[in-house]
Amino acid sequence: MQLANTLGTDRYAPYALVDDSASLGLTSTVVMNSLGSAVARHLPRRDSARATLFLHGAAASWTTWTPVLRAARESGSDIPHPVLFDLPGWGAARLDEAADATTIDIVCELVRQSALELGYTQWDLVGHSMGGFIAMHMAARWPENVRSVVTVSGTTWSVVDSVRHPVISFGTLPAFVMLWRVMGVLAALGVVGRALVRALDACRLLRLAVVPLFRHPFRVAESVIDALSHEVRARSFVSAAEITRGYDPSVTWAAIQCPIIAVKGDRDVFVRNSDLISLSRLLPHARTAIIPDCGHFANIERPHAVVQAMMTSR
């Protein structure tokens, strides 16, 4: 079911990212498992067992959701009990060097463990890119806990196919395949690769890897590009891609019953319009929309449209 031809939009990339959780009235909780850690930013008190869990994408952190929080506040929309995660290997969360291969189940289990530790047993999931993939898997695995899912340029069939057959599928998502391959080389170099990434970041050359993800990169605050380029971490990016290997969304997601909203930018280089069509065919109750004049980061580029999608899901 189509949500609308397009979601309404406001001015482009209206807010900078906020990296001071205390200024937002949030406190932090760290939860660990064999993979590493997750860091949850949340309200210090709760009066409900239901929370909105925000899951960021690869090469990002909890801060990428702060424009959505501000857009919601300015529009008078209520986001009950927001919990903004740093997932293992991103932001302040650690990906254990000695950890076994990253799997979607172990990542989801860490998010679940974190939510339960905070006292939340009912979850509205909002996921960007990789975070959307995680949210859909959680909805399939724990239907008794997940009340709704909103994906923002969520990872689905195109990325799964590109990881499975990078040469055959290169023409589908060339930007993703090229970035993934470069990150693979850097990750394989170990200490040398990490030093090279730090050097590229210091020279601000990693900005070049982030710029194609935005519809209007020169209209995005410079601090936003700097923050995202700082999150380009080779091993973490490769691990994020690897959790899709061998995954079949058409099988795993087929039984999802909770409300699903899936949106993407019309100029997204990581997600195709066909991904939304495939989702609608698999889950006829899912509602989809394309956000105009927007790239891969609608939560930064068009946060008011993301808030609109979230309010529709409830």
Coordinates of C-alpha atoms in Angstrom, one line a residue, residues 29-302:
T29 CA 23.5 3.2 29.4
V30 CA 26.1 0.8 28.1
V31 CA 25.2 -2.9 27.6
M32 CA 27.7 -5.5 26.5
N33 CA 27.7 -9.0 25.0
S34 CA 30.2 -11.1 23.1
L35 CA 30.2 -8.8 20.1
G36 CA 31.1 -5.7 22.0
S37 CA 28.8 -3.0 23.4
A38 CA 25.8 -0.9 22.6
V39 CA 25.3 2.6 24.0
A40 CA 21.8 3.8 24.6
R41 CA 20.9 7.4 25.1
H42 CA 17.5 7.7 26.8
L43 CA 15.4 9.7 29.3
P44 CA 16.5 9.2 32.9
R45 CA 13.0 8.2 34.0
R46 CA 10.2 6.1 32.3
D47 CA 6.5 5.9 32.9
S48 CA 5.7 3.3 30.3
A49 CA 7.0 0.0 29.1
R50 CA 6.8 1.2 25.5
A51 CA 9.7 3.1 23.8
T52 CA 10.8 4.4 20.4
L53 CA 14.1 2.7 19.5
F54 CA 16.3 4.6 17.0
L55 CA 18.8 2.5 15.1
H56 CA 21.4 4.2 12.9
G57 CA 23.0 3.1 9.7
A58 CA 26.6 2.2 8.9
A59 CA 29.1 5.1 9.1
A60 CA 26.8 6.9 11.5
S61 CA 25.9 7.1 15.2
W62 CA 23.1 8.1 17.5
T63 CA 23.6 11.8 16.5
T64 CA 22.1 11.3 13.1
W65 CA 18.6 11.1 14.7
T66 CA 18.9 14.4 16.6
P67 CA 17.5 16.4 13.6
V68 CA 14.4 14.1 13.8
L69 CA 14.0 14.9 17.5
R70 CA 14.2 18.6 16.9
A71 CA 11.8 18.4 14.0
A72 CA 9.3 16.5 16.2
R73 CA 9.6 19.1 18.9
E74 CA 9.1 22.0 16.6
S75 CA 6.1 20.4 14.9
G76 CA 4.5 19.5 18.3
S77 CA 4.8 15.7 17.5
D78 CA 5.3 13.4 20.5
I79 CA 8.0 10.7 20.3
P80 CA 7.4 8.7 23.5
H81 CA 10.5 7.5 25.4
P82 CA 13.1 7.9 22.7
V83 CA 16.1 5.6 22.9
L84 CA 18.9 6.4 20.5
F85 CA 21.6 3.7 20.0
D86 CA 25.2 3.6 19.1
L87 CA 25.5 0.1 17.7
P88 CA 28.7 -2.0 18.0
G89 CA 31.6 -0.4 16.2
W90 CA 30.0 3.0 15.8
G91 CA 30.0 6.2 17.9
A92 CA 30.9 5.3 21.5
A93 CA 30.1 1.6 21.1
R94 CA 32.8 -1.0 20.9
L95 CA 33.2 -3.8 18.4
D96 CA 35.4 -6.4 20.1
E97 CA 38.5 -7.2 18.1
A98 CA 38.3 -10.8 19.3
A99 CA 34.6 -11.2 18.5
D100 CA 33.5 -14.0 16.2
A101 CA 31.9 -13.1 12.9
T102 CA 29.1 -10.5 13.3
T103 CA 25.6 -11.9 12.7
I104 CA 22.3 -10.2 12.5
D105 CA 21.0 -12.3 15.4
I106 CA 23.8 -11.2 17.8
V107 CA 23.3 -7.6 16.9
C108 CA 19.6 -7.8 17.4
E109 CA 20.0 -9.6 20.7
L110 CA 22.2 -6.8 22.0
V111 CA 19.5 -4.2 21.1
R112 CA 16.9 -6.4 22.7
Q113 CA 19.0 -6.8 25.8
S114 CA 19.5 -3.1 26.1
A115 CA 15.8 -2.3 25.7
L116 CA 14.8 -4.8 28.4
E117 CA 17.5 -3.6 30.7
L118 CA 16.0 -0.1 30.5
G119 CA 12.6 -1.6 31.3
Y120 CA 11.0 -1.4 27.9
T121 CA 9.2 -4.4 26.6
Q122 CA 7.2 -2.8 23.8
W123 CA 9.1 -1.2 20.9
D124 CA 8.4 1.1 18.0
L125 CA 11.5 0.7 15.9
V126 CA 12.9 3.4 13.6
G127 CA 15.9 2.4 11.6
H128 CA 18.1 4.1 9.0
S129 CA 19.9 2.0 6.3
M130 CA 21.5 -0.9 8.3
G131 CA 19.3 0.1 11.2
G132 CA 16.3 -0.6 9.1
F133 CA 17.5 -4.0 8.3
I134 CA 18.0 -4.7 12.0
A135 CA 14.5 -3.3 12.8
M136 CA 12.9 -5.6 10.3
H137 CA 14.7 -8.7 11.6
M138 CA 13.7 -7.8 15.2
A139 CA 10.0 -7.5 14.0
A140 CA 10.2 -11.0 12.5
R141 CA 12.0 -12.5 15.5
W142 CA 10.1 -10.8 18.4
P143 CA 6.6 -10.0 17.2
E144 CA 5.3 -9.9 20.8
N145 CA 7.6 -6.9 21.5
V146 CA 7.7 -4.9 18.3
R147 CA 4.7 -2.6 17.8
S148 CA 5.7 -0.9 14.6
V149 CA 8.6 -0.3 12.3
V150 CA 9.7 2.7 10.3
T151 CA 12.6 2.3 7.9
V152 CA 14.4 5.2 6.4
S153 CA 16.3 4.0 3.3
G154 CA 16.4 0.6 5.0
T155 CA 18.8 -2.0 3.7
T156 CA 16.8 -4.6 1.8
W157 CA 17.0 -6.7 -1.4
S158 CA 19.4 -4.5 -3.4
V159 CA 22.2 -4.5 -0.8
V160 CA 21.6 -8.2 0.0
D161 CA 22.0 -9.0 -3.7
S162 CA 25.1 -6.8 -4.0
V163 CA 26.8 -8.5 -1.2
R164 CA 25.9 -12.0 -2.5
H165 CA 26.9 -11.2 -6.1
P166 CA 29.0 -8.0 -6.2
V167 CA 30.1 -8.4 -9.8
I168 CA 26.8 -9.5 -11.3
S169 CA 24.9 -6.9 -9.2
F170 CA 27.4 -4.1 -9.6
G171 CA 25.2 -2.0 -11.9
T172 CA 22.4 -2.2 -9.2
L173 CA 24.2 -0.2 -6.5
P174 CA 27.7 0.7 -7.8
A175 CA 28.2 3.3 -5.0
F176 CA 27.6 0.7 -2.3
V177 CA 29.8 -2.0 -3.9
M178 CA 32.7 0.4 -4.5
L179 CA 32.6 1.7 -0.9
W180 CA 32.2 -1.8 0.5
R181 CA 35.2 -3.0 -1.5
V182 CA 37.4 -0.1 -0.4
M183 CA 36.4 -0.7 3.2
G184 CA 37.3 -4.4 2.8
V185 CA 40.8 -3.6 1.7
L186 CA 41.3 -1.1 4.5
A187 CA 39.9 -3.6 7.0
A188 CA 42.3 -6.4 5.7
L189 CA 45.3 -4.1 6.3
G190 CA 44.5 -4.1 10.1
V191 CA 46.6 -1.6 12.0
V192 CA 48.0 -0.1 8.7
G193 CA 44.4 0.3 7.4
R194 CA 43.2 2.0 10.6
A195 CA 46.2 4.4 10.4
L196 CA 45.4 5.2 6.8
V197 CA 41.8 5.9 7.7
R198 CA 42.8 8.2 10.5
A199 CA 45.2 10.0 8.1
L200 CA 42.5 10.4 5.5
D201 CA 40.1 11.7 8.1
A202 CA 42.7 14.2 9.4
C203 CA 43.1 15.5 5.8
R204 CA 39.3 15.6 5.5
L205 CA 39.5 13.3 2.4
L206 CA 36.9 10.9 3.9
R207 CA 34.3 13.6 3.2
L208 CA 34.5 12.4 -0.4
A209 CA 33.0 9.0 0.7
V210 CA 30.1 10.7 2.4
V211 CA 29.2 13.5 -0.1
P212 CA 27.5 11.1 -2.7
L213 CA 25.0 10.1 0.0
F214 CA 23.3 13.5 0.0
R215 CA 21.1 15.1 -2.6
H216 CA 22.7 18.5 -2.0
P217 CA 26.0 17.9 -0.2
F218 CA 27.0 21.6 -0.2
R219 CA 23.8 22.6 1.5
V220 CA 24.4 20.3 4.4
A221 CA 26.1 21.8 7.4
E222 CA 29.9 21.2 7.2
S223 CA 29.8 19.8 10.8
V224 CA 27.4 17.1 9.6
I225 CA 29.7 16.0 6.8
D226 CA 32.7 16.1 9.2
A227 CA 30.8 14.0 11.8
L228 CA 29.8 11.3 9.3
S229 CA 33.2 11.1 7.7
H230 CA 34.7 10.6 11.1
E231 CA 32.4 7.5 11.4
V232 CA 33.8 5.8 8.3
R233 CA 35.3 2.8 10.0
A234 CA 36.5 0.0 7.7
R235 CA 36.0 -3.0 9.9
S236 CA 32.7 -1.8 11.2
F237 CA 31.4 -1.1 7.7
V238 CA 32.5 -4.6 6.5
S239 CA 30.8 -6.2 9.5
A240 CA 27.6 -4.3 8.7
A241 CA 27.6 -5.5 5.1
E242 CA 28.4 -9.1 6.2
I243 CA 25.3 -9.4 8.4
T244 CA 23.2 -9.5 5.2
R245 CA 25.2 -12.3 3.6
G246 CA 23.0 -15.4 3.0
Y247 CA 19.9 -13.5 4.3
D248 CA 16.6 -13.9 2.5
P249 CA 14.2 -11.1 3.4
S250 CA 11.4 -12.8 1.4
V251 CA 11.4 -15.7 3.8
T252 CA 12.4 -14.1 7.1
W253 CA 10.1 -11.1 6.9
A254 CA 7.0 -12.8 5.4
A255 CA 5.2 -13.3 8.7
I256 CA 5.6 -9.7 10.0
Q257 CA 2.2 -8.4 11.0
C258 CA 3.0 -5.1 12.8
P259 CA 2.5 -1.7 10.9
I260 CA 5.4 -1.1 8.6
I261 CA 6.3 2.3 7.0
A262 CA 9.2 2.4 4.6
V263 CA 10.5 5.6 3.1
K264 CA 13.5 6.6 0.9
G265 CA 14.9 9.6 -0.9
D266 CA 14.3 10.0 -4.6
R267 CA 18.0 10.3 -5.2
D268 CA 19.2 7.6 -2.8
V269 CA 22.3 5.8 -4.2
F270 CA 22.0 2.9 -1.7
V271 CA 18.3 1.9 -2.0
R272 CA 16.3 1.5 -5.2
N273 CA 12.6 2.2 -5.8
S274 CA 12.3 -1.5 -6.6
D275 CA 13.1 -2.3 -2.9
L276 CA 10.0 -0.5 -1.8
I277 CA 8.0 -2.4 -4.5
S278 CA 9.4 -5.7 -3.3
L279 CA 8.5 -4.9 0.3
S280 CA 4.9 -4.0 -0.7
R281 CA 4.5 -7.2 -2.6
L282 CA 5.9 -9.3 0.3
L283 CA 3.9 -7.4 3.0
P284 CA 0.7 -5.9 1.4
H285 CA 0.0 -4.0 4.7
A286 CA 3.3 -2.1 4.5
R287 CA 3.1 1.5 3.5
T288 CA 5.8 3.1 1.4
A289 CA 6.7 6.6 0.2
I290 CA 9.5 8.4 -1.7
I291 CA 10.7 11.6 -0.3
P292 CA 11.5 14.2 -3.0
D293 CA 14.7 16.1 -3.4
C294 CA 16.5 13.8 -0.9
G295 CA 19.4 11.3 -0.8
H296 CA 20.2 8.5 1.5
F297 CA 20.0 10.5 4.8
A298 CA 16.4 11.6 5.0
N299 CA 16.8 11.8 8.8
I300 CA 19.2 14.6 8.2
E301 CA 18.1 16.0 4.9
R302 CA 14.3 15.8 5.4

